[in-house]
Short mmCIF file of C-alpha atoms in Angstrom, two decimals:
data_model
loop_
_atom_site.label_atom_id
_atom_site.label_comp_id
_atom_site.label_asym_id
_atom_site.label_seq_id
_atom_site.Cartn_x
_atom_site.Cartn_y
_atom_site.Cartn_z
CA LEU E 248 0.00 0.00 0.00
CA GLU E 249 1.31 3.49 -0.89
CA MET E 250 0.04 5.11 2.30
CA VAL E 251 -1.82 3.94 5.39
CA HIS E 252 -3.80 6.48 7.43
CA MET E 253 -5.29 5.75 10.79
CA SER E 254 -7.89 8.52 10.58
CA GLN E 255 -10.32 7.29 7.92
CA ARG E 256 -11.64 3.92 6.90
CA LEU E 257 -11.63 2.48 3.40
CA PRO E 258 -14.33 4.30 1.35
CA SER E 259 -17.32 2.30 0.26
CA ASN E 260 -16.14 -0.64 2.32
CA ARG E 261 -19.69 -1.75 3.14
CA LYS E 262 -20.79 -1.35 -0.44
CA ARG E 263 -17.95 -3.54 -1.59
CA ARG E 264 -18.75 -6.11 1.10
CA HIS E 265 -22.40 -6.14 0.11
CA SER E 266 -21.51 -6.61 -3.58
CA TYR E 267 -19.23 -9.49 -2.80
CA ARG E 268 -21.80 -11.18 -0.54
CA SER E 269 -24.55 -10.73 -3.07
CA LYS E 270 -22.72 -12.92 -5.52
CA GLU E 271 -23.42 -16.60 -5.24
CA MET E 272 -20.34 -18.71 -5.26
CA GLU E 273 -20.28 -22.06 -6.92
CA ASP E 274 -18.40 -23.61 -4.02
CA PRO E 275 -20.01 -23.26 -0.53
CA ASP E 276 -16.58 -23.18 1.03
CA ASP E 277 -15.77 -20.16 -1.08
CA ASN E 278 -18.89 -18.34 0.30
CA VAL E 279 -17.77 -18.99 3.86
CA LEU E 280 -14.22 -17.88 3.09
CA VAL E 281 -15.32 -14.68 1.41
CA SER E 282 -17.73 -13.79 4.25
CA GLU E 283 -15.13 -14.38 6.93
CA THR E 284 -12.56 -12.39 5.01
CA LEU E 285 -14.88 -9.41 4.47
CA ASP E 286 -15.89 -9.35 8.14
CA MET E 287 -12.27 -9.45 9.10
CA LEU E 288 -11.43 -6.61 6.74
CA GLU E 289 -14.36 -4.54 8.03
CA ASP E 290 -13.25 -4.92 11.65
CA SER E 291 -9.60 -4.29 10.90
CA ASP E 292 -7.93 -0.96 11.69
CA LEU E 293 -6.28 -0.60 8.26
CA MET E 294 -6.93 2.83 6.80
CA PHE E 295 -6.53 4.11 3.23
CA GLU E 296 -6.36 7.45 1.49
CA GLU E 297 -9.56 9.22 0.69
CA ASP E 298 -8.94 9.17 -3.01
CA GLU E 299 -8.40 5.42 -3.12
CA THR E 300 -10.54 3.76 -5.80
CA ASP E 301 -13.22 1.21 -5.03
CA ALA E 302 -11.44 -1.52 -7.03
CA LEU E 303 -9.50 -3.98 -4.89
CA THR E 304 -6.17 -4.62 -6.61
CA LEU E 305 -3.80 -7.55 -6.24
CA THR E 306 -1.31 -5.29 -4.52
CA ASP E 307 -3.92 -4.43 -1.88
CA LEU E 308 -4.74 -8.06 -1.34
CA LEU E 309 -1.06 -8.99 -0.88
CA GLY E 310 -0.68 -6.21 1.62
CA PHE E 311 -3.74 -7.45 3.53
CA LEU E 312 -2.36 -10.96 3.57
CA ASP E 313 0.74 -9.67 5.33
CA GLU E 314 -1.24 -7.74 7.95
CA VAL E 315 -4.36 -9.85 8.44
CA ASP E 316 -4.59 -13.36 9.75
CA VAL E 317 -6.00 -15.13 6.70
CA PRO E 318 -7.93 -18.30 7.49
CA ASN E 319 -6.13 -21.57 6.92
CA ALA E 320 -8.66 -22.64 4.31
CA LEU E 321 -7.88 -19.61 2.19
CA ARG E 322 -4.17 -20.24 2.56
CA LYS E 323 -4.70 -23.87 1.58
CA ARG E 324 -6.79 -22.87 -1.41
CA THR E 325 -4.14 -20.35 -2.47
CA LYS E 326 -1.46 -23.02 -2.17
CA ILE E 327 -3.49 -25.40 -4.33
CA TRP E 328 -3.97 -22.72 -6.96
CA GLY E 329 -0.26 -21.99 -6.92
CA GLU E 330 0.60 -25.66 -7.40
CA LYS E 331 -1.86 -25.94 -10.28
CA ILE E 332 -0.37 -22.86 -11.94
CA LYS E 333 3.12 -24.25 -11.43
CA HIS E 334 2.06 -27.61 -12.85
CA HIS E 335 0.53 -26.01 -15.93
CA ARG E 336 3.58 -23.82 -16.39
CA GLN E 337 5.91 -26.82 -16.25
CA ARG E 338 3.73 -28.72 -18.69
CA ILE E 339 3.73 -25.78 -21.11
CA GLU E 340 7.50 -25.40 -20.79
CA THR E 341 7.97 -29.12 -21.42
CA ARG E 342 5.80 -29.00 -24.51
CA LEU E 343 7.61 -25.90 -25.79
CA LYS E 344 10.95 -27.57 -25.16
CA GLY E 345 9.81 -30.69 -27.02
CA ALA E 346 8.54 -28.57 -29.91
CA HIS E 347 11.86 -26.72 -30.01
CA GLU E 348 13.81 -29.97 -30.09
CA HIS E 349 11.52 -31.31 -32.80
CA LEU E 350 12.04 -28.19 -34.93
CA LYS E 351 15.78 -28.42 -34.32
CA ASN E 352 15.82 -32.04 -35.48
CA ILE E 353 13.81 -31.10 -38.57
CA LYS E 354 16.30 -28.31 -39.32
CA ASN E 355 19.30 -30.60 -38.89
CA GLY E 356 17.67 -33.23 -41.08
CA LEU E 357 17.00 -30.69 -43.81
CA GLN E 358 20.58 -29.46 -43.59
CA ARG E 359 21.92 -33.02 -43.88
CA ARG E 360 19.67 -33.74 -46.83
CA GLY E 361 20.66 -30.47 -48.49
CA LYS E 362 24.33 -31.20 -47.92
CA ALA E 363 23.95 -34.70 -49.34
CA MET E 364 22.02 -33.34 -52.32
CA ARG E 365 24.66 -30.69 -52.99
CA LYS E 366 27.35 -33.35 -52.79
CA VAL E 367 25.48 -35.55 -55.27
CA ILE E 368 25.06 -32.61 -57.67
CA ARG E 369 28.70 -31.58 -57.26
CA ASP E 370 29.95 -35.13 -57.83
CA ALA E 371 27.75 -35.49 -60.90
CA SER E 372 28.98 -32.19 -62.35
CA ASN E 373 32.59 -33.16 -61.60
CA ARG E 374 32.16 -36.52 -63.32
CA THR E 375 30.59 -34.82 -66.32
CA ALA E 376 33.39 -32.29 -66.52
CA ARG E 377 36.01 -35.03 -66.17
CA ARG E 378 34.34 -37.06 -68.92
CA ILE E 379 34.34 -34.04 -71.24
CA ILE E 380 37.93 -32.99 -70.50
CA THR E 381 39.75 -36.26 -69.83
CA GLY E 382 37.44 -38.80 -71.45
CA ASP E 383 37.19 -40.71 -68.15
CA SER E 384 34.78 -39.71 -65.40
CA ASN E 385 37.07 -41.19 -62.72
CA LYS E 386 40.26 -39.39 -63.78
CA LYS E 387 40.94 -36.05 -62.07
CA VAL E 388 41.69 -33.03 -64.23
CA ARG E 389 44.75 -32.16 -62.12
CA GLU E 390 46.20 -35.60 -62.80
CA TYR E 391 45.23 -35.43 -66.45
CA ILE E 392 47.07 -32.15 -67.10
CA LYS E 393 50.23 -33.65 -65.58
CA GLU E 394 50.41 -36.39 -68.19
CA PRO E 395 53.23 -35.77 -70.71
CA PRO E 396 51.11 -35.17 -73.84
CA VAL E 397 48.73 -32.81 -72.06
CA ALA E 398 51.53 -31.05 -70.18
CA LYS E 399 53.41 -30.46 -73.43
CA LEU E 400 50.28 -29.09 -75.07
CA ILE E 401 49.69 -26.73 -72.13
CA ASP E 402 53.31 -25.57 -72.30
CA CYS E 403 52.98 -24.83 -76.01
CA VAL E 404 49.75 -22.92 -75.46
CA SER E 405 51.29 -21.01 -72.53
CA PHE E 406 54.34 -20.08 -74.61
CA THR E 407 52.16 -18.83 -77.45
CA LEU E 408 49.86 -16.85 -75.17
CA GLY E 409 52.82 -15.44 -73.24
CA VAL E 410 54.42 -14.05 -76.40
CA ILE E 411 51.08 -12.71 -77.64
CA LEU E 412 50.47 -11.09 -74.24
CA LEU E 413 53.87 -9.39 -74.28
CA VAL E 414 53.44 -8.06 -77.81
CA SER E 415 49.86 -6.94 -77.11
CA ALA E 416 50.90 -5.09 -73.96
CA GLU E 417 53.62 -3.32 -75.89
CA PHE E 418 51.20 -2.40 -78.69
CA VAL E 419 48.54 -0.99 -76.33
CA SER E 420 51.04 0.91 -74.19
CA LEU E 421 52.56 2.59 -77.25
CA THR E 422 49.41 3.33 -79.23
CA ALA E 423 46.81 3.98 -76.51
CA PRO E 424 48.50 4.51 -73.12
CA GLN E 425 45.39 6.19 -71.70
CA HIS E 426 43.44 2.93 -72.21
CA PHE E 427 46.10 0.50 -71.03
CA TRP E 428 44.35 0.16 -67.66
CA ILE E 429 41.44 -1.58 -69.43
CA PHE E 430 43.85 -4.04 -71.04
CA TYR E 431 45.54 -4.57 -67.67
CA ILE E 432 42.30 -5.34 -65.79
CA THR E 433 41.09 -7.74 -68.49
CA THR E 434 44.29 -9.76 -68.83
CA ALA E 435 45.31 -9.70 -65.17
CA TRP E 436 42.01 -11.03 -63.91
CA ALA E 437 41.89 -13.67 -66.63
CA MET E 438 45.18 -14.97 -65.24
CA ILE E 439 44.10 -14.57 -61.62
CA PHE E 440 40.87 -16.52 -62.19
CA THR E 441 42.86 -19.23 -63.96
CA ARG E 442 45.18 -19.43 -60.97
CA ILE E 443 42.22 -19.56 -58.58
CA ALA E 444 40.80 -22.50 -60.53
CA LEU E 445 44.15 -24.32 -60.38
CA TRP E 446 45.09 -23.48 -56.78
CA TRP E 447 41.83 -23.41 -54.87
CA GLY E 448 41.63 -27.15 -54.33
CA GLY E 449 45.38 -27.63 -53.81
CA ASN E 450 48.03 -26.83 -51.24
CA PHE E 451 48.55 -23.21 -52.38
CA LYS E 452 45.00 -22.04 -51.72
CA TYR E 453 45.99 -19.49 -49.08
CA PHE E 454 48.64 -17.93 -51.31
CA LEU E 455 45.68 -16.28 -53.05
CA PHE E 456 45.28 -13.99 -50.01
CA ASP E 457 48.76 -12.45 -50.31
CA PHE E 458 49.26 -8.73 -50.66
CA CYS E 459 49.86 -8.83 -54.43
CA TYR E 460 46.36 -10.23 -55.09
CA PHE E 461 44.85 -7.78 -52.61
CA GLY E 462 46.69 -4.96 -54.36
CA ASN E 463 45.41 -5.99 -57.80
CA LEU E 464 41.88 -6.08 -56.37
CA VAL E 465 42.29 -2.56 -54.96
CA PHE E 466 43.74 -1.30 -58.27
CA THR E 467 40.76 -2.69 -60.15
CA LEU E 468 38.21 -1.18 -57.77
CA VAL E 469 39.88 2.22 -57.82
CA LEU E 470 40.21 2.32 -61.62
CA LEU E 471 36.59 1.26 -62.10
CA LEU E 472 34.83 3.08 -59.25
CA ALA E 473 37.05 6.08 -58.45
CA PRO E 474 39.20 6.81 -61.54
CA THR E 475 39.47 10.54 -60.67
CA ASN E 476 40.28 10.23 -56.97
CA THR E 477 43.79 11.65 -56.61
CA ALA E 478 44.46 10.19 -53.15
CA PHE E 479 43.47 6.64 -54.08
CA LEU E 480 45.42 6.76 -57.36
CA GLN E 481 48.54 7.96 -55.56
CA VAL E 482 48.22 5.09 -53.08
CA CYS E 483 47.91 2.68 -56.03
CA PHE E 484 51.05 4.17 -57.57
CA VAL E 485 52.94 3.72 -54.29
CA TRP E 486 51.80 0.12 -53.85
CA ALA E 487 52.44 -0.84 -57.48
CA ASN E 488 55.98 0.57 -57.59
CA GLY E 489 56.80 -0.27 -53.98
CA PRO E 490 56.01 -3.64 -52.36
CA ILE E 491 54.31 -5.25 -55.37
CA GLY E 492 56.89 -4.18 -57.95
CA LEU E 493 59.90 -5.10 -55.82
CA ALA E 494 58.28 -8.46 -55.05
CA MET E 495 59.54 -9.56 -58.48
CA ILE E 496 63.04 -9.47 -57.00
CA THR E 497 61.99 -10.84 -53.61
CA TRP E 498 60.20 -13.86 -55.10
CA ARG E 499 62.64 -14.22 -58.04
CA ASN E 500 60.05 -13.93 -60.79
CA SER E 501 61.23 -15.04 -64.22
CA LEU E 502 59.82 -14.54 -67.70
CA VAL E 503 59.45 -18.15 -68.85
CA PHE E 504 56.88 -18.13 -71.62
CA HIS E 505 56.00 -21.81 -71.68
CA SER E 506 55.17 -21.87 -67.94
CA LEU E 507 51.72 -20.56 -67.11
CA GLU E 508 52.64 -20.27 -63.42
CA LYS E 509 55.73 -18.17 -64.07
CA VAL E 510 54.02 -15.92 -66.63
CA THR E 511 51.11 -15.32 -64.24
CA SER E 512 53.43 -14.49 -61.33
CA PHE E 513 55.41 -12.11 -63.52
CA TYR E 514 52.30 -10.39 -64.85
CA ILE E 515 50.46 -9.78 -61.58
CA HIS E 516 53.63 -8.14 -60.21
CA GLY E 517 54.87 -6.42 -63.37
CA ALA E 518 51.68 -5.13 -65.00
CA PRO E 519 50.51 -2.79 -62.18
CA PRO E 520 53.71 -0.67 -62.19
CA LEU E 521 53.42 -0.26 -65.97
CA ALA E 522 49.73 0.71 -65.76
CA MET E 523 50.40 3.29 -63.02
CA MET E 524 53.39 4.68 -64.89
CA LEU E 525 51.30 5.21 -68.04
CA ILE E 526 48.52 6.93 -66.07
CA ARG E 527 51.07 9.15 -64.35
CA TRP E 528 53.16 10.22 -67.36
CA PHE E 529 51.22 9.50 -70.57
CA VAL E 530 47.66 10.57 -69.74
CA LYS E 531 46.82 14.19 -70.40
CA ASP E 532 45.52 15.97 -67.30
CA THR E 533 46.31 12.89 -65.26
CA PRO E 534 44.00 12.40 -62.26
CA MET E 535 47.04 11.54 -60.13
CA CYS E 536 47.81 15.26 -59.93
CA ASP E 537 45.58 17.76 -58.17
CA GLN E 538 45.37 21.52 -58.50
CA GLY E 539 48.41 21.94 -56.27
CA GLY E 540 50.65 20.17 -58.77
CA CYS E 541 52.03 16.68 -59.39
CA VAL E 542 53.48 16.11 -55.93
CA LEU E 543 53.10 12.99 -53.84
CA SER E 544 51.78 14.17 -50.49
CA TRP E 545 53.19 12.75 -47.28
CA PHE E 546 49.70 11.77 -46.10
CA ASN E 547 49.00 9.67 -49.20
CA TRP E 548 52.56 8.38 -49.32
CA TRP E 549 52.73 7.06 -45.74
CA VAL E 550 49.46 7.31 -43.80
CA LEU E 551 47.02 5.97 -46.39
CA SER E 552 49.48 3.45 -47.86
CA ILE E 553 50.47 1.94 -44.51
CA SER E 554 46.86 2.00 -43.25
CA GLY E 555 45.76 -0.03 -46.27
CA TYR E 556 48.64 -2.44 -45.74
CA LEU E 557 47.75 -2.92 -42.05
CA PHE E 558 44.13 -3.57 -43.01
CA TRP E 559 45.28 -6.35 -45.35
CA GLN E 560 47.61 -7.79 -42.68
CA VAL E 561 44.78 -8.03 -40.13
CA LEU E 562 42.50 -9.57 -42.76
CA GLN E 563 45.10 -12.20 -43.67
CA LEU E 564 45.67 -13.13 -40.02
CA VAL E 565 41.93 -13.58 -39.52
CA LEU E 566 41.72 -15.82 -42.60
CA THR E 567 44.80 -17.96 -41.83
CA GLU E 568 44.81 -18.05 -38.02
CA ILE E 569 41.09 -18.12 -37.18
CA ILE E 570 38.88 -19.07 -40.11
CA GLY E 571 41.22 -21.46 -41.95
CA LYS E 572 43.47 -22.56 -39.07
CA THR E 573 41.97 -26.04 -38.77
CA GLU E 574 42.05 -26.64 -42.53
CA ILE E 575 45.68 -25.51 -42.79
CA GLN E 576 46.79 -27.78 -39.95
CA THR E 577 44.83 -30.88 -40.95
CA LYS E 578 45.54 -30.73 -44.69
CA GLY E 579 49.05 -29.26 -44.47
CA LEU E 580 48.23 -26.31 -46.75
CA GLN E 581 50.91 -23.77 -47.59
CA THR E 582 50.95 -20.12 -46.57
CA SER E 583 53.51 -17.42 -47.24
CA CYS E 584 54.91 -17.72 -43.72
CA ARG E 585 55.12 -21.51 -43.91
CA TRP E 586 56.71 -21.42 -47.37
CA ILE E 587 59.43 -18.95 -46.38
CA ALA E 588 60.09 -20.72 -43.07
CA THR E 589 60.65 -24.08 -44.80
CA HIS E 590 62.87 -22.75 -47.63
CA PRO E 591 66.23 -21.63 -46.19
CA LYS E 592 67.63 -20.68 -49.63
CA MET E 593 65.19 -17.80 -50.05
CA PRO E 594 66.77 -14.38 -49.36
CA VAL E 595 63.92 -13.41 -47.05
CA HIS E 596 64.53 -16.49 -44.91
CA SER E 597 68.30 -16.06 -44.61
CA ILE E 598 68.26 -12.29 -44.09
CA SER E 599 65.51 -12.31 -41.47
CA LEU E 600 67.14 -15.23 -39.64
CA LYS E 601 70.51 -13.44 -39.49
CA ILE E 602 68.88 -10.26 -38.18
CA SER E 603 66.88 -12.21 -35.58
CA ARG E 604 69.98 -14.01 -34.36
CA TYR E 605 71.97 -10.76 -34.27
CA PHE E 606 69.44 -9.09 -31.95
CA GLY E 607 69.04 -12.23 -29.83
CA ILE E 608 65.47 -12.97 -30.87
CA MET E 609 66.51 -16.36 -32.25
CA GLY E 610 69.19 -18.61 -30.82
CA LYS E 611 72.42 -19.28 -32.68
CA GLU E 612 71.30 -22.80 -33.62
CA GLU E 613 67.57 -22.12 -33.55
CA LYS E 614 65.60 -22.49 -36.77
CA TYR E 615 62.24 -21.24 -37.90
CA ASP E 616 59.13 -23.19 -36.89
CA HIS E 617 56.10 -22.05 -38.86
CA THR E 618 53.70 -23.44 -36.22
CA THR E 619 54.87 -21.06 -33.46
CA TRP E 620 53.74 -17.49 -33.01
CA LYS E 621 57.36 -16.45 -32.55
CA THR E 622 58.14 -17.26 -36.17
CA LYS E 623 54.89 -15.70 -37.35
CA VAL E 624 55.53 -12.45 -35.46
CA ILE E 625 59.07 -12.29 -36.88
CA PHE E 626 57.80 -12.65 -40.46
CA ILE E 627 54.96 -10.18 -39.91
CA SER E 628 57.40 -7.64 -38.48
CA PHE E 629 59.96 -8.27 -41.19
CA GLN E 630 57.33 -7.90 -43.92
CA ALA E 631 56.10 -4.64 -42.36
CA VAL E 632 59.65 -3.26 -42.30
CA TYR E 633 60.21 -4.48 -45.86
CA THR E 634 57.00 -2.75 -46.99
CA MET E 635 58.04 0.55 -45.40
CA LEU E 636 61.48 0.32 -47.01
CA THR E 637 59.93 -0.26 -50.44
CA LEU E 638 57.88 2.91 -50.00
CA LEU E 639 60.98 5.10 -49.73
CA PRO E 640 61.80 5.49 -53.46
CA CYS E 641 58.17 6.05 -54.47
CA LYS E 642 58.28 9.84 -54.09
CA ILE E 643 61.24 10.09 -56.48
CA LEU E 644 59.53 7.72 -58.93
CA PHE E 645 56.32 9.76 -58.79
CA GLU E 646 58.05 13.10 -59.43
CA SER E 647 60.79 12.02 -61.87
CA PHE E 648 59.99 10.52 -65.29
CA TRP E 649 63.46 9.12 -65.95
CA ALA E 650 63.75 7.63 -62.48
CA ASN E 651 60.49 5.78 -63.07
CA MET E 652 61.66 4.57 -66.49
CA VAL E 653 64.99 3.28 -65.21
CA TYR E 654 63.28 1.62 -62.24
CA LEU E 655 60.87 -0.36 -64.44
CA PHE E 656 63.68 -1.19 -66.87
CA VAL E 657 65.74 -2.75 -64.06
CA LEU E 658 62.79 -4.79 -62.77
CA TYR E 659 61.90 -6.18 -66.20
CA ILE E 660 65.52 -6.92 -67.12
CA TYR E 661 65.89 -8.85 -63.86
CA CYS E 662 62.89 -11.06 -64.73
CA VAL E 663 64.11 -11.55 -68.31
CA TRP E 664 67.56 -12.51 -67.00
CA ASN E 665 66.05 -15.09 -64.64
CA GLY E 666 64.06 -16.49 -67.56
CA ALA E 667 67.21 -16.72 -69.70
CA ARG E 668 69.05 -18.53 -66.91
CA TYR E 669 66.17 -20.97 -66.65
CA TYR E 670 66.18 -21.72 -70.38
CA ILE E 671 69.96 -22.10 -70.57
CA HIS E 672 70.78 -23.86 -67.32
CA VAL E 673 67.61 -25.86 -66.67
CA PHE E 674 65.57 -26.26 -69.83
CA ALA E 675 68.56 -26.70 -72.17
CA GLU E 676 70.10 -29.32 -69.89
CA ARG E 677 66.89 -31.33 -69.98
CA TYR E 678 66.75 -30.91 -73.73
CA THR E 679 70.33 -32.24 -74.02
CA LEU E 680 69.48 -35.20 -71.81
CA GLN E 681 66.74 -36.14 -74.26
CA PHE E 682 69.34 -36.47 -77.06
CA ARG E 683 71.67 -38.35 -74.77
CA GLY E 684 68.88 -40.79 -74.13
CA VAL E 685 68.40 -41.28 -77.88
CA ASP E 686 72.16 -41.88 -78.42
CA SER E 687 72.35 -44.41 -75.61
CA LYS E 688 69.29 -46.21 -77.01
CA SER E 689 70.79 -46.47 -80.51
CA GLN E 690 74.05 -47.71 -79.01
CA SER E 691 72.22 -50.37 -77.01
CA GLN E 692 70.44 -51.49 -80.18
CA ALA E 693 73.77 -51.88 -82.06
CA GLU E 694 75.43 -53.98 -79.37
CA PRO E 695 73.01 -56.96 -79.52
CA ALA E 696 73.61 -57.21 -83.30
CA GLU E 697 77.34 -57.70 -82.77
CA THR E 698 76.65 -60.17 -80.01
CA LYS E 699 74.29 -62.10 -82.30
CA GLU E 700 76.98 -62.43 -84.97
CA MET E 701 79.41 -63.74 -82.37
CA MET E 702 76.85 -66.28 -81.18
CA LEU E 703 76.24 -67.46 -84.73
CA LYS E 704 79.98 -67.86 -85.24
CA ASN E 705 80.32 -70.01 -82.12
CA GLY E 706 77.29 -72.16 -82.99
CA GLU E 707 75.28 -71.06 -79.99
CA LEU E 708 72.41 -69.67 -82.08
CA LYS E 709 70.83 -71.49 -85.01
CA LEU E 710 69.35 -69.89 -88.07
CA PRO E 711 65.63 -70.43 -88.75
CA HIS E 712 66.30 -72.78 -91.71
CA ASP E 713 68.55 -75.00 -89.62
CA ASP E 714 65.67 -76.11 -87.44
CA LYS E 715 61.96 -75.94 -88.05
CA LYS E 716 61.43 -75.18 -84.38
CA PRO E 717 64.30 -72.93 -83.39
CA LYS E 718 65.08 -72.41 -79.75
CA ALA E 719 64.58 -68.67 -79.23
CA HIS E 720 66.43 -68.74 -75.91
CA SER E 721 67.80 -65.28 -76.66
CA ALA E 722 64.31 -63.89 -76.22
CA THR E 723 63.50 -65.64 -72.97
CA SER E 724 65.17 -63.03 -70.80
CA SER E 725 66.14 -59.50 -71.71
CA ASP E 726 68.54 -59.23 -68.79
CA ASN E 727 70.52 -62.38 -69.59
CA PRO E 728 69.85 -63.56 -73.19
CA LEU E 729 72.85 -65.95 -73.22
CA PRO E 730 72.85 -69.27 -71.31
CA SER E 731 74.88 -69.25 -68.14
CA GLY E 732 77.86 -71.63 -67.76
CA ARG E 733 79.74 -73.56 -70.47
CA PRO E 734 77.44 -74.94 -73.24
CA ASN E 735 77.72 -78.64 -74.25
CA GLY E 736 80.19 -79.46 -76.96
CA THR E 737 82.16 -76.17 -76.76
CA SER E 738 85.85 -75.76 -76.13
CA GLN E 739 87.53 -73.61 -73.47
CA SER E 740 88.14 -70.78 -75.96
CA ASP E 741 84.51 -70.86 -77.06
CA ALA E 742 83.45 -70.64 -73.42
CA GLU E 743 85.71 -67.62 -72.87
CA THR E 744 84.25 -65.97 -75.98
CA THR E 745 80.76 -66.65 -74.67
CA SER E 746 81.54 -65.10 -71.31
CA ASP E 747 82.94 -61.98 -73.10
CA ALA E 748 79.74 -61.75 -75.12
CA GLN E 749 77.68 -61.99 -71.92
CA LYS E 750 79.62 -59.15 -70.35
CA LYS E 751 79.18 -57.01 -73.43
CA VAL E 752 75.41 -57.58 -73.54
CA GLN E 753 75.09 -56.88 -69.82
#
């Protein structure tokens, strides 16, 4: 009760009592209880405010129950009602829980059926694609393209397309430099989608989240959606000529035309610097320059460029260490950190390890372990420092035409030189081994002819007309065509000649 006054009784108390008593209760016990309760309330000393309404609320009743000695029958009846309410509530909760579990089971069953149906459709489409490409629905495409005839065909196609791509890029850059960005987007993403198709189901799936692919995605979005935004274009110029362009040296890219992998790696690192250079120097009223002049601002050079790089670094850690962590560990998939940590001959591996040992971060005999956060933090820090170092020459490249030309010339010559070394030292050696194999085969074919003449001379091999059923013991075993030991009816000299012939054949 909000207020209790001792000076005035509850208004209309008798009227309320009379209204309650005038009602006939279904249960006689209820009539007795109500009468006793009303008499008790009438004789009680509880007082209310004058403006209290005639309606008796639940709050009033609860207050009365605390102050008034309610009969035991009413307390018993209230307890029974409470138990019934509790029982009904429990029954409703049980039914709701059962309905929830039933709906959950239905949902899980639908998900399982949908997953099984998607698997059936995927397997059927894969078998159809395999039948069309390989001629056998059970042979995988990845295994089919590794077979010598198919691999040679792919190499020939890659060589042809690589030369055509190089000549086409030269033609577009010389005749229409202002439209080269369209050629770049078309060809680069054709190669990237091809690489996604080849790598997504293999061990190099998470290489597709490296900074070079992220940079090409940003270049494409900026050139398509914000081609006149000076700040974004300057950041693209810095990224293309900084970390992505110098990655050709870091990852030892080589211009090997017959290798689709090498041509793709070269193009996704080498095409962006060329596209940004043409926009900067060969487009009239270039959008890279604002009204203040063609100057690379410090904010765009450092703040925006490093902020975008940090955003990519956080995104890559989320993908490799949270979302795909289980898949990488169970399937042994490769990442950039794991690849560098397990290849000591790479310059990044050796240089970072020497620096870490010099500052005491790594022990003198300690090696990289790609599963530990220590190695991951070292590579993340080293890559961040490397990125900031590659940003240093970008201001000179942006403001000097000849510096930009010489810079691109050095990068492309380095890749061409690596390709030449591959063709001379690797490919040519394999080509020479093919001819050596042919020479050794012809020599092995000549030696059995001489041996056969010697066997005919010694009487160990009969001509076909000497016997209608000749003993072709020379064809019984390719490893030892001559009989072992001394043949019957031969002299000591004949036996020695036979043993010499055996040695020669072997």
